Tab-separated table of C-alpha atoms and ligand atoms in Angstrom:
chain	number	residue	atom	x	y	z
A	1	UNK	CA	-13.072	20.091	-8.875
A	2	UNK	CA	-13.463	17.833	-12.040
A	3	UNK	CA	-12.524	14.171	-11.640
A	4	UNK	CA	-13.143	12.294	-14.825
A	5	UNK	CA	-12.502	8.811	-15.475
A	6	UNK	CA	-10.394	7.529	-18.646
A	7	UNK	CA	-11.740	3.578	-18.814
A	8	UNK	CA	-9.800	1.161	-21.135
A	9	UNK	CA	-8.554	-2.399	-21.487
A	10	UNK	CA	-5.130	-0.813	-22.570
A	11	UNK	CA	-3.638	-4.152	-23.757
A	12	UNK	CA	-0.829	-2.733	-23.711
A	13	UNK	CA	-0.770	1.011	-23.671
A	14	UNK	CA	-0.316	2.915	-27.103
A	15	UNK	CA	1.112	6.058	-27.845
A	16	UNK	CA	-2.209	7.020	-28.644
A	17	UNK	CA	-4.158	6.198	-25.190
A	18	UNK	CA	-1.196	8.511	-23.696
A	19	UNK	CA	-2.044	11.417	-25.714
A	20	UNK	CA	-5.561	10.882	-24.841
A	21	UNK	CA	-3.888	10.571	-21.239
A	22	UNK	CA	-2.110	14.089	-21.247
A	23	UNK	CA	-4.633	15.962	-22.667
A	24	UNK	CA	-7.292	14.884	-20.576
A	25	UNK	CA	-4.974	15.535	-17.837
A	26	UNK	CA	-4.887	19.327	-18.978
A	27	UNK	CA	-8.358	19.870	-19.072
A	28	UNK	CA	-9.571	18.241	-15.582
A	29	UNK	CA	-8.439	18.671	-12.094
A	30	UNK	CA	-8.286	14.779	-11.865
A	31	UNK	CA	-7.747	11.979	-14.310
A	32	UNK	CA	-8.104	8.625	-12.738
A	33	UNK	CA	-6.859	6.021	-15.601
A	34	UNK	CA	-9.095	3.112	-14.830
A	35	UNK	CA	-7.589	-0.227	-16.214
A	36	UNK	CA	-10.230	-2.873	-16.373
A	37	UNK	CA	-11.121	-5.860	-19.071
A	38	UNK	CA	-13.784	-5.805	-22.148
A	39	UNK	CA	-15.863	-9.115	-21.705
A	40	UNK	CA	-15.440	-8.883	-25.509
A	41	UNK	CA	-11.531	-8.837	-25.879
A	42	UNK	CA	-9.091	-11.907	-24.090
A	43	UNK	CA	-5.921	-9.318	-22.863
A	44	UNK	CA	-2.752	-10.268	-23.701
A	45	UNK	CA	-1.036	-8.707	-20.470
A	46	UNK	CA	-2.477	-9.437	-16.626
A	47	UNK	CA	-4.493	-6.864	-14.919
A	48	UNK	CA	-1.539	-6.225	-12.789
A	49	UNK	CA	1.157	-6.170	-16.167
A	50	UNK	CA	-1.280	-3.508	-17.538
A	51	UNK	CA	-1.820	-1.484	-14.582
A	52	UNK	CA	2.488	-1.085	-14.368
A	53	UNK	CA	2.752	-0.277	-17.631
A	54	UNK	CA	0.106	2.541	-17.518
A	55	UNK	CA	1.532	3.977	-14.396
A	56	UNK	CA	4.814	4.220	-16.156
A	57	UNK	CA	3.691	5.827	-18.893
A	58	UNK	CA	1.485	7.804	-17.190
A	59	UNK	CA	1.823	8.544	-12.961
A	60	UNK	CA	4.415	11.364	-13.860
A	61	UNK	CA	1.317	13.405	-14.466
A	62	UNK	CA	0.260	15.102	-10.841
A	63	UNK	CA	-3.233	15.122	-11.250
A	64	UNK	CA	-3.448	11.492	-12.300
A	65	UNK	CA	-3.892	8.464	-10.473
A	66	UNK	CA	-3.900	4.509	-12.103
A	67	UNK	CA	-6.279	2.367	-10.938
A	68	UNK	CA	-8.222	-1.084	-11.912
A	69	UNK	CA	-12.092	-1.428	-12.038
A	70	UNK	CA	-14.606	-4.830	-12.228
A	71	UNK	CA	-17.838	-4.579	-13.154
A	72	UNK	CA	-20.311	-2.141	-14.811
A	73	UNK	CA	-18.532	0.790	-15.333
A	74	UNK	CA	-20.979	3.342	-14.316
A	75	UNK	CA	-21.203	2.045	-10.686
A	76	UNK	CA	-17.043	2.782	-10.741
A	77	UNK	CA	-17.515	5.852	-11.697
A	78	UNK	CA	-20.305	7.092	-9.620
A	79	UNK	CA	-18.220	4.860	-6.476
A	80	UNK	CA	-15.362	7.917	-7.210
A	81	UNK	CA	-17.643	10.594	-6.887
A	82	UNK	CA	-17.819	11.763	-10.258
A	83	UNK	CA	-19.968	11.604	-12.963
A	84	UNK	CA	-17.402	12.217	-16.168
A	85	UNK	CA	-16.069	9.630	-18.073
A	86	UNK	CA	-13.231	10.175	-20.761
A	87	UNK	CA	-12.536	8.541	-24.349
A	88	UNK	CA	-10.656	8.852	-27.047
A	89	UNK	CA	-12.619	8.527	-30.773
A	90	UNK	CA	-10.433	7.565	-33.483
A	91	UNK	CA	-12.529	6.364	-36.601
A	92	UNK	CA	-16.478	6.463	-37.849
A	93	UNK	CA	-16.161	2.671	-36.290
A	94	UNK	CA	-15.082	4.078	-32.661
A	95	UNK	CA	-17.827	6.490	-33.166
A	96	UNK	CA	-20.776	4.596	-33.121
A	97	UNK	CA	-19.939	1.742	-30.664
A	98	UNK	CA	-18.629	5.351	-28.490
A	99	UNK	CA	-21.836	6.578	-29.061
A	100	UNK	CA	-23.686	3.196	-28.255
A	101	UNK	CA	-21.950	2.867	-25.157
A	102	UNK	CA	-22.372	6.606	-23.619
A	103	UNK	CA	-26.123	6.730	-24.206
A	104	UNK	CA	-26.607	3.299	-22.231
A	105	UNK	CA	-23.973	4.621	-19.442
A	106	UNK	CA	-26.128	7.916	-19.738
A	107	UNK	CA	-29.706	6.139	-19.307
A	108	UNK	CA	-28.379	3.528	-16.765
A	109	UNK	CA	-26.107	5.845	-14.935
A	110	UNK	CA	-28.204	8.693	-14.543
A	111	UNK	CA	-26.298	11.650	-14.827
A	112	UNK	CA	-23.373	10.122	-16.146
A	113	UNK	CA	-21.628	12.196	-19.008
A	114	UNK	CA	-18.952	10.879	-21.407
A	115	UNK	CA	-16.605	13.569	-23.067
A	116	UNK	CA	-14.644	12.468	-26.372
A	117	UNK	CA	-11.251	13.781	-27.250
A	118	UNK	CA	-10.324	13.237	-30.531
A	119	UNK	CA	-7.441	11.494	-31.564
A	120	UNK	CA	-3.891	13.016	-32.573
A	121	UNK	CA	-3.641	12.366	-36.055
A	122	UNK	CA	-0.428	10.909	-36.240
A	123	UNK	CA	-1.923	7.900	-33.503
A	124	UNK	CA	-5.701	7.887	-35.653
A	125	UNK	CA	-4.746	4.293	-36.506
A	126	UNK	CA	-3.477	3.046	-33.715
A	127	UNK	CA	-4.644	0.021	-32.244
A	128	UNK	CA	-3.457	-2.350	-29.739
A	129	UNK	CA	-4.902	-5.370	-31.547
A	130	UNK	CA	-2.969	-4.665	-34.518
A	131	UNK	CA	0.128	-3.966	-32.606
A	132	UNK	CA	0.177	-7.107	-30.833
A	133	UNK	CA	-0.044	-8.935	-34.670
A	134	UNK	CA	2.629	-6.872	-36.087
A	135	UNK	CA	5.044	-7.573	-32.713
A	136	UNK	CA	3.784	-10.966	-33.205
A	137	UNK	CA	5.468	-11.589	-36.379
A	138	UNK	CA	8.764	-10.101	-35.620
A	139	UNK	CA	7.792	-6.516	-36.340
A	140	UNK	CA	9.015	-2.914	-35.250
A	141	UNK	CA	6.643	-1.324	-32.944
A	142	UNK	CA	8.556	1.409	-31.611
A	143	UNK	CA	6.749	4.085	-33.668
A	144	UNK	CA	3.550	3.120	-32.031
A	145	UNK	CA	4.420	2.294	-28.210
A	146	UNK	CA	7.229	3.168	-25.485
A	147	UNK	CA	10.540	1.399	-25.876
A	148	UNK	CA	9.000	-0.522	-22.568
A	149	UNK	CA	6.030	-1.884	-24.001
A	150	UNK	CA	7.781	-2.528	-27.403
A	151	UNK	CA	10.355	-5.037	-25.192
A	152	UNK	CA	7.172	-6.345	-22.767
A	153	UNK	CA	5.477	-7.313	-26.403
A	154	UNK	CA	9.050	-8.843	-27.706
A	155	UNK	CA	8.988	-11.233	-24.554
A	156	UNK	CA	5.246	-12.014	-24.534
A	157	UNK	CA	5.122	-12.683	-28.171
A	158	UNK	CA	8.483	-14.234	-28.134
A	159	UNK	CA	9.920	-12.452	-31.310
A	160	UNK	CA	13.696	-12.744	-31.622
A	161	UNK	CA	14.046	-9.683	-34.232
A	162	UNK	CA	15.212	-6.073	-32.404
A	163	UNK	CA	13.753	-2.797	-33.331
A	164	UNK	CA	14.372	-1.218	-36.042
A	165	UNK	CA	15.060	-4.152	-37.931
A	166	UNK	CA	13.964	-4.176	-41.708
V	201	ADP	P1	-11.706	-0.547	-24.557
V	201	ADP	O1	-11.496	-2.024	-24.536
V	201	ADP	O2	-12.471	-0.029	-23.394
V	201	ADP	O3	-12.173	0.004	-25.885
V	201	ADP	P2	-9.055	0.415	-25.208
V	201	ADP	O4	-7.849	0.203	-24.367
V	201	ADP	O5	-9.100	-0.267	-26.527
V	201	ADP	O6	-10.255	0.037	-24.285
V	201	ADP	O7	-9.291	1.966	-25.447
V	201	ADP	C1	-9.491	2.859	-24.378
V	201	ADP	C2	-9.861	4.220	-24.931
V	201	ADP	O8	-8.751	4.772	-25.630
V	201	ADP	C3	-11.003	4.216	-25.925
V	201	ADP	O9	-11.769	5.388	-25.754
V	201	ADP	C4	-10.318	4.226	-27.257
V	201	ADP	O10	-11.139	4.794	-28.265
V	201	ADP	C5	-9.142	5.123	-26.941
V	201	ADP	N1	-8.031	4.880	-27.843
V	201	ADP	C6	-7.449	3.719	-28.140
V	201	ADP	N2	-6.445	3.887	-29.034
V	201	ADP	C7	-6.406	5.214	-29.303
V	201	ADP	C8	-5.619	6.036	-30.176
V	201	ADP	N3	-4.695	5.509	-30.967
V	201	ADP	N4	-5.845	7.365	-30.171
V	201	ADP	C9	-6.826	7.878	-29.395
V	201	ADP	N5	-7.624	7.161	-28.575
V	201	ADP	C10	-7.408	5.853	-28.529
């Protein structure tokens, strides 16, 4: 059996984390999503808002499970029995804080291995920072999240202009 853990802040979910989400569903027996927060990044959403949204997007899949994590990732990881962690790597920039990140999780985790899945073209550029500026200032989102996240961004960011909108 091959658990592997797919780690993110997933403020909110993109289009692109859930294509990293179904295909890393496909190629282990177990996908736990694990929702958690960057010490670098202030969310947007609650832990609890994020974790709903991912498990709506997501917890049709069998084989996945939604969870939330605090701490040093590693020590989650190993406290689920695995040793796999799963990423998505978008741009030359994702790459080498990716790269950063899995060699320290490697040498402080032990045996600790972190698979990359590439991103989906059409979602290379996705990313939820940008996504919350663009809902921010009253634009359409819908190309790049769920029509549930899209409205969860209209209310948080109080924009009064509907989808699809010029
Ligand atoms: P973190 O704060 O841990 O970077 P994110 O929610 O920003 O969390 O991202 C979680 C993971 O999803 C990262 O591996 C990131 O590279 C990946 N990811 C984010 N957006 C996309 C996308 N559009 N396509 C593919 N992977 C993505």
């Amino acid at each position: 059996m091959k658990t592997a853990v797919y780690p993110g802040t997933f403020d909110p979910i993109t289009r692109g984390h859930i294509d990293i989400g179904r295909r890393g569903s496909g190629i282990f027996d177990e996908l736990i999503v694990a929702v958690g927060s960057n010490p670098h990044k202030q969310p947007l959403f609650s832990l609890q808002e994020r974790l709903e949204m991912v498990r709506k997007e997501l917890g049709d899949l069998p084989n996945v499970s939604i969870d939330s994590f605090k701490g040093l990732l590693v020590d989650y990881v190993k406290s689920k029995g695995t040793g796999i962690i799963l990423r998505g790597i978008r741009t030359v920039a994702d790459f080498e804080y990716e790269l950063q990140m899995a060699l320290t999780n490697r040498k402080y985790g032990g045996d600790i291995e972190t698979v990359f899945v590439m991103a989906s073209e059409e979602y290379s550029y996705l990313n939820s920072q940008l996504i919350k500026e663009i809902a921010g200032m009253g634009g359409d989102v819908s190309a790049f999240v769920t029509p549930g996240v899209a409205r969860a961004l209209r209310e948080r960011l109080g924009s009064s202009r509907q989808e699809g909108e010029a």
